[in-house]
Amino acid sequence: MDPARRRRLRLVIEFSALFVGVPLTLAFLLPPTAMFTVLGVMTGVGILLLHRTPGFDWAELLRGPVPWPVLLAALALTAAVGVAGTLALFPHMLFFLPKQQPSLWLMILVLYPLLSALPQELLFRPLFFRRYGQLFPSVRIAVWANALLFSVAHLMYADPLVMGITFAGGWLFGWLYAVRGSFGAALLLHAVAGQILFTTGLGILFYSGAVGR
């Protein structure tokens, strides 16, 4: 096998293990308490792989425009979905955290961007597109695949609404990174959208304790 084919095969194996094998293992074989451990290990592996990716420069993550109209529209829609979804499914949870547990709410607002949004964005945006983007015939197809696999990564929650939200969010995060060239915009949107969902109450769907409800 020539070197180019060998490298492509290695990338396919890496990609399949990271973006298909690990999420399915977490969804069907591991307990919910393993979620952050798995994310931490994957993030460490992802950082090493990015460091070894030809042509990748960490400084590029600091570049790129922030399309504020797109972000503000997406955040307004997130807030509407959060309020409507909470009223429809868990009306007693509407703004529960800021009203009843403000200390926990503030802790989530501070830690969610650092411990959840940032690791996920590193894995699903620069690692996905910069290292494995060549496995797809076009950027457009890669963005749709990214959205699908980002949704699959949340399969452990066993909730169709979670799958739908993460698919839509994954598509927009992927588009911001791969098409608009802005990791910062994708990370900011992911972080604030998550904070909004936890604030409205719909974030209950994303608690590790909700897995397998």
Short mmCIF file of C-alpha atoms in Angstrom, two decimals:
data_model
loop_
_atom_site.label_atom_id
_atom_site.label_comp_id
_atom_site.label_asym_id
_atom_site.label_seq_id
_atom_site.Cartn_x
_atom_site.Cartn_y
_atom_site.Cartn_z
CA MET A 1 0.00 0.00 0.00
CA ASP A 2 1.41 3.39 -0.99
CA PRO A 3 2.02 6.03 1.73
CA ALA A 4 -0.97 8.18 0.71
CA ARG A 5 -3.41 5.29 1.02
CA ARG A 6 -1.82 4.18 4.27
CA ARG A 7 -2.24 7.66 5.73
CA ARG A 8 -5.85 7.87 4.56
CA LEU A 9 -6.62 4.48 6.10
CA ARG A 10 -5.06 5.61 9.39
CA LEU A 11 -7.20 8.75 9.35
CA VAL A 12 -10.35 6.73 8.65
CA ILE A 13 -9.58 4.45 11.61
CA GLU A 14 -8.87 7.40 13.90
CA PHE A 15 -11.99 9.20 12.77
CA SER A 16 -14.23 6.16 13.20
CA ALA A 17 -12.87 5.46 16.67
CA LEU A 18 -13.16 9.04 17.93
CA PHE A 19 -16.43 10.18 16.39
CA VAL A 20 -18.37 6.90 16.15
CA GLY A 21 -16.83 4.31 18.45
CA VAL A 22 -16.42 6.48 21.55
CA PRO A 23 -19.95 8.01 21.46
CA LEU A 24 -21.58 4.61 20.94
CA THR A 25 -19.53 3.11 23.75
CA LEU A 26 -20.55 5.94 26.06
CA ALA A 27 -24.19 5.62 25.05
CA PHE A 28 -24.54 1.84 25.43
CA LEU A 29 -21.71 0.46 27.55
CA LEU A 30 -20.53 3.05 30.08
CA PRO A 31 -22.37 4.63 33.03
CA PRO A 32 -23.45 8.29 32.92
CA THR A 33 -20.77 9.16 35.48
CA ALA A 34 -18.12 8.37 32.85
CA MET A 35 -19.23 11.25 30.64
CA PHE A 36 -16.73 13.89 31.78
CA THR A 37 -13.92 11.37 32.12
CA VAL A 38 -14.45 10.30 28.51
CA LEU A 39 -14.63 13.93 27.37
CA GLY A 40 -11.41 14.72 29.23
CA VAL A 41 -9.53 11.77 27.72
CA MET A 42 -10.85 12.54 24.24
CA THR A 43 -9.82 16.18 24.61
CA GLY A 44 -6.28 15.16 25.57
CA VAL A 45 -6.08 12.80 22.60
CA GLY A 46 -7.56 15.46 20.33
CA ILE A 47 -4.99 18.05 21.40
CA LEU A 48 -2.15 15.62 20.66
CA LEU A 49 -3.62 14.76 17.25
CA LEU A 50 -4.12 18.42 16.38
CA HIS A 51 -0.53 19.13 17.36
CA ARG A 52 0.55 16.41 14.91
CA THR A 53 -1.75 17.58 12.10
CA PRO A 54 0.31 19.00 9.21
CA GLY A 55 -0.37 22.67 8.60
CA PHE A 56 -2.37 23.26 11.76
CA ASP A 57 -1.42 26.31 13.82
CA TRP A 58 -2.98 26.94 17.22
CA ALA A 59 -2.89 30.68 16.52
CA GLU A 60 -5.50 30.21 13.80
CA LEU A 61 -8.10 29.55 16.51
CA LEU A 62 -7.78 33.20 17.53
CA ARG A 63 -8.50 34.49 14.04
CA GLY A 64 -11.71 34.86 12.09
CA PRO A 65 -14.66 37.27 12.08
CA VAL A 66 -17.56 37.08 14.50
CA PRO A 67 -20.84 37.44 12.53
CA TRP A 68 -22.82 39.11 15.29
CA PRO A 69 -26.20 39.17 13.47
CA VAL A 70 -26.02 35.39 13.02
CA LEU A 71 -24.99 34.83 16.63
CA LEU A 72 -27.65 37.12 18.06
CA ALA A 73 -30.38 35.54 15.93
CA ALA A 74 -29.26 32.05 16.94
CA LEU A 75 -29.18 33.00 20.63
CA ALA A 76 -32.65 34.56 20.43
CA LEU A 77 -33.95 31.35 18.86
CA THR A 78 -32.22 29.32 21.56
CA ALA A 79 -33.92 31.37 24.25
CA ALA A 80 -37.31 30.90 22.58
CA VAL A 81 -36.78 27.14 22.31
CA GLY A 82 -35.56 27.00 25.90
CA VAL A 83 -38.60 28.79 27.31
CA ALA A 84 -41.14 27.03 25.08
CA GLY A 85 -39.58 23.61 25.59
CA THR A 86 -39.43 24.03 29.36
CA LEU A 87 -43.04 25.23 29.55
CA ALA A 88 -44.17 22.29 27.44
CA LEU A 89 -42.17 19.55 29.17
CA PHE A 90 -41.15 20.76 32.64
CA PRO A 91 -43.17 23.90 33.50
CA HIS A 92 -42.10 23.69 37.15
CA MET A 93 -38.45 24.01 36.02
CA LEU A 94 -38.83 27.34 34.20
CA PHE A 95 -35.93 29.50 35.45
CA PHE A 96 -35.58 27.08 38.36
CA LEU A 97 -31.81 27.45 38.75
CA PRO A 98 -31.57 31.26 38.91
CA LYS A 99 -34.63 31.43 41.18
CA GLN A 100 -34.07 28.45 43.48
CA GLN A 101 -30.36 27.57 43.22
CA PRO A 102 -28.51 30.75 42.21
CA SER A 103 -25.13 29.50 43.44
CA LEU A 104 -25.36 26.37 41.28
CA TRP A 105 -26.61 28.47 38.38
CA LEU A 106 -23.65 30.86 38.60
CA MET A 107 -21.25 27.93 38.85
CA ILE A 108 -22.73 26.44 35.67
CA LEU A 109 -22.47 29.80 33.88
CA VAL A 110 -18.76 29.96 34.76
CA LEU A 111 -17.75 26.33 34.27
CA TYR A 112 -19.87 25.26 31.27
CA PRO A 113 -17.85 27.25 28.70
CA LEU A 114 -14.54 25.92 30.06
CA LEU A 115 -15.35 22.30 30.93
CA SER A 116 -17.94 21.44 28.29
CA ALA A 117 -18.20 23.88 25.38
CA LEU A 118 -14.44 24.39 24.85
CA PRO A 119 -13.47 20.68 24.85
CA GLN A 120 -16.37 19.81 22.54
CA GLU A 121 -15.50 22.63 20.15
CA LEU A 122 -11.82 21.63 19.99
CA LEU A 123 -12.81 18.07 19.11
CA PHE A 124 -15.68 18.71 16.74
CA ARG A 125 -14.45 21.77 14.92
CA PRO A 126 -10.64 22.12 14.44
CA LEU A 127 -9.87 18.42 14.96
CA PHE A 128 -12.78 17.26 12.81
CA PHE A 129 -12.26 19.68 9.93
CA ARG A 130 -8.50 20.26 9.96
CA ARG A 131 -7.42 16.65 10.44
CA TYR A 132 -10.30 14.69 8.89
CA GLY A 133 -11.93 17.18 6.52
CA GLN A 134 -10.03 15.62 3.62
CA LEU A 135 -12.08 12.44 4.06
CA PHE A 136 -15.15 14.25 2.73
CA PRO A 137 -15.74 15.28 -0.90
CA SER A 138 -16.73 18.85 0.01
CA VAL A 139 -16.92 21.27 2.91
CA ARG A 140 -20.71 21.27 2.64
CA ILE A 141 -20.90 17.52 3.15
CA ALA A 142 -18.37 17.73 5.97
CA VAL A 143 -20.53 20.32 7.77
CA TRP A 144 -23.60 18.06 7.55
CA ALA A 145 -21.58 15.05 8.71
CA ASN A 146 -20.22 17.15 11.56
CA ALA A 147 -23.74 18.04 12.68
CA LEU A 148 -24.85 14.40 12.52
CA LEU A 149 -21.90 13.12 14.51
CA PHE A 150 -22.18 15.94 17.04
CA SER A 151 -25.76 14.78 17.60
CA VAL A 152 -24.63 11.14 17.85
CA ALA A 153 -22.15 12.23 20.53
CA HIS A 154 -25.20 13.11 22.65
CA LEU A 155 -26.95 9.78 22.04
CA MET A 156 -26.29 8.84 25.69
CA TYR A 157 -29.11 11.18 26.71
CA ALA A 158 -31.59 9.00 24.80
CA ASP A 159 -33.80 12.00 24.09
CA PRO A 160 -35.03 13.05 20.61
CA LEU A 161 -35.17 16.72 21.59
CA VAL A 162 -31.53 16.62 22.69
CA MET A 163 -30.63 14.96 19.39
CA GLY A 164 -32.49 17.63 17.45
CA ILE A 165 -31.00 20.53 19.40
CA THR A 166 -27.45 19.21 19.10
CA PHE A 167 -27.87 18.49 15.39
CA ALA A 168 -29.04 22.06 14.72
CA GLY A 169 -26.36 23.50 16.99
CA GLY A 170 -23.69 21.25 15.51
CA TRP A 171 -24.57 22.37 11.99
CA LEU A 172 -24.31 26.05 12.93
CA PHE A 173 -21.09 25.60 14.93
CA GLY A 174 -19.59 23.65 12.03
CA TRP A 175 -20.67 26.28 9.51
CA LEU A 176 -19.18 29.08 11.60
CA TYR A 177 -15.87 27.26 11.80
CA ALA A 178 -15.53 25.58 8.39
CA VAL A 179 -17.26 28.18 6.19
CA ARG A 180 -16.86 31.45 8.08
CA GLY A 181 -13.46 30.48 9.49
CA SER A 182 -14.18 31.50 13.07
CA PHE A 183 -13.49 29.11 15.93
CA GLY A 184 -14.14 31.95 18.35
CA ALA A 185 -17.66 32.49 16.99
CA ALA A 186 -18.48 28.78 17.19
CA LEU A 187 -17.17 28.57 20.76
CA LEU A 188 -18.97 31.73 21.87
CA LEU A 189 -22.28 30.57 20.41
CA HIS A 190 -21.93 27.10 21.92
CA ALA A 191 -21.06 28.49 25.35
CA VAL A 192 -23.80 31.11 25.54
CA ALA A 193 -26.46 28.85 24.02
CA GLY A 194 -25.69 26.27 26.69
CA GLN A 195 -25.89 28.91 29.41
CA ILE A 196 -29.27 30.00 28.07
CA LEU A 197 -30.65 26.45 28.08
CA PHE A 198 -29.55 25.88 31.65
CA THR A 199 -30.99 29.25 32.66
CA THR A 200 -34.41 28.64 31.11
CA GLY A 201 -34.66 25.13 32.58
CA LEU A 202 -34.41 23.05 29.40
CA GLY A 203 -30.84 22.25 30.39
CA ILE A 204 -32.32 19.55 32.59
CA LEU A 205 -32.22 17.39 29.48
CA PHE A 206 -28.42 17.72 29.49
CA TYR A 207 -27.78 16.76 33.11
CA SER A 208 -25.77 13.54 33.34
CA GLY A 209 -28.41 12.33 35.79
CA ALA A 210 -30.99 12.56 33.02
CA VAL A 211 -29.27 9.89 30.96
CA GLY A 212 -31.56 6.95 30.40
CA ARG A 213 -34.61 8.68 31.91
#
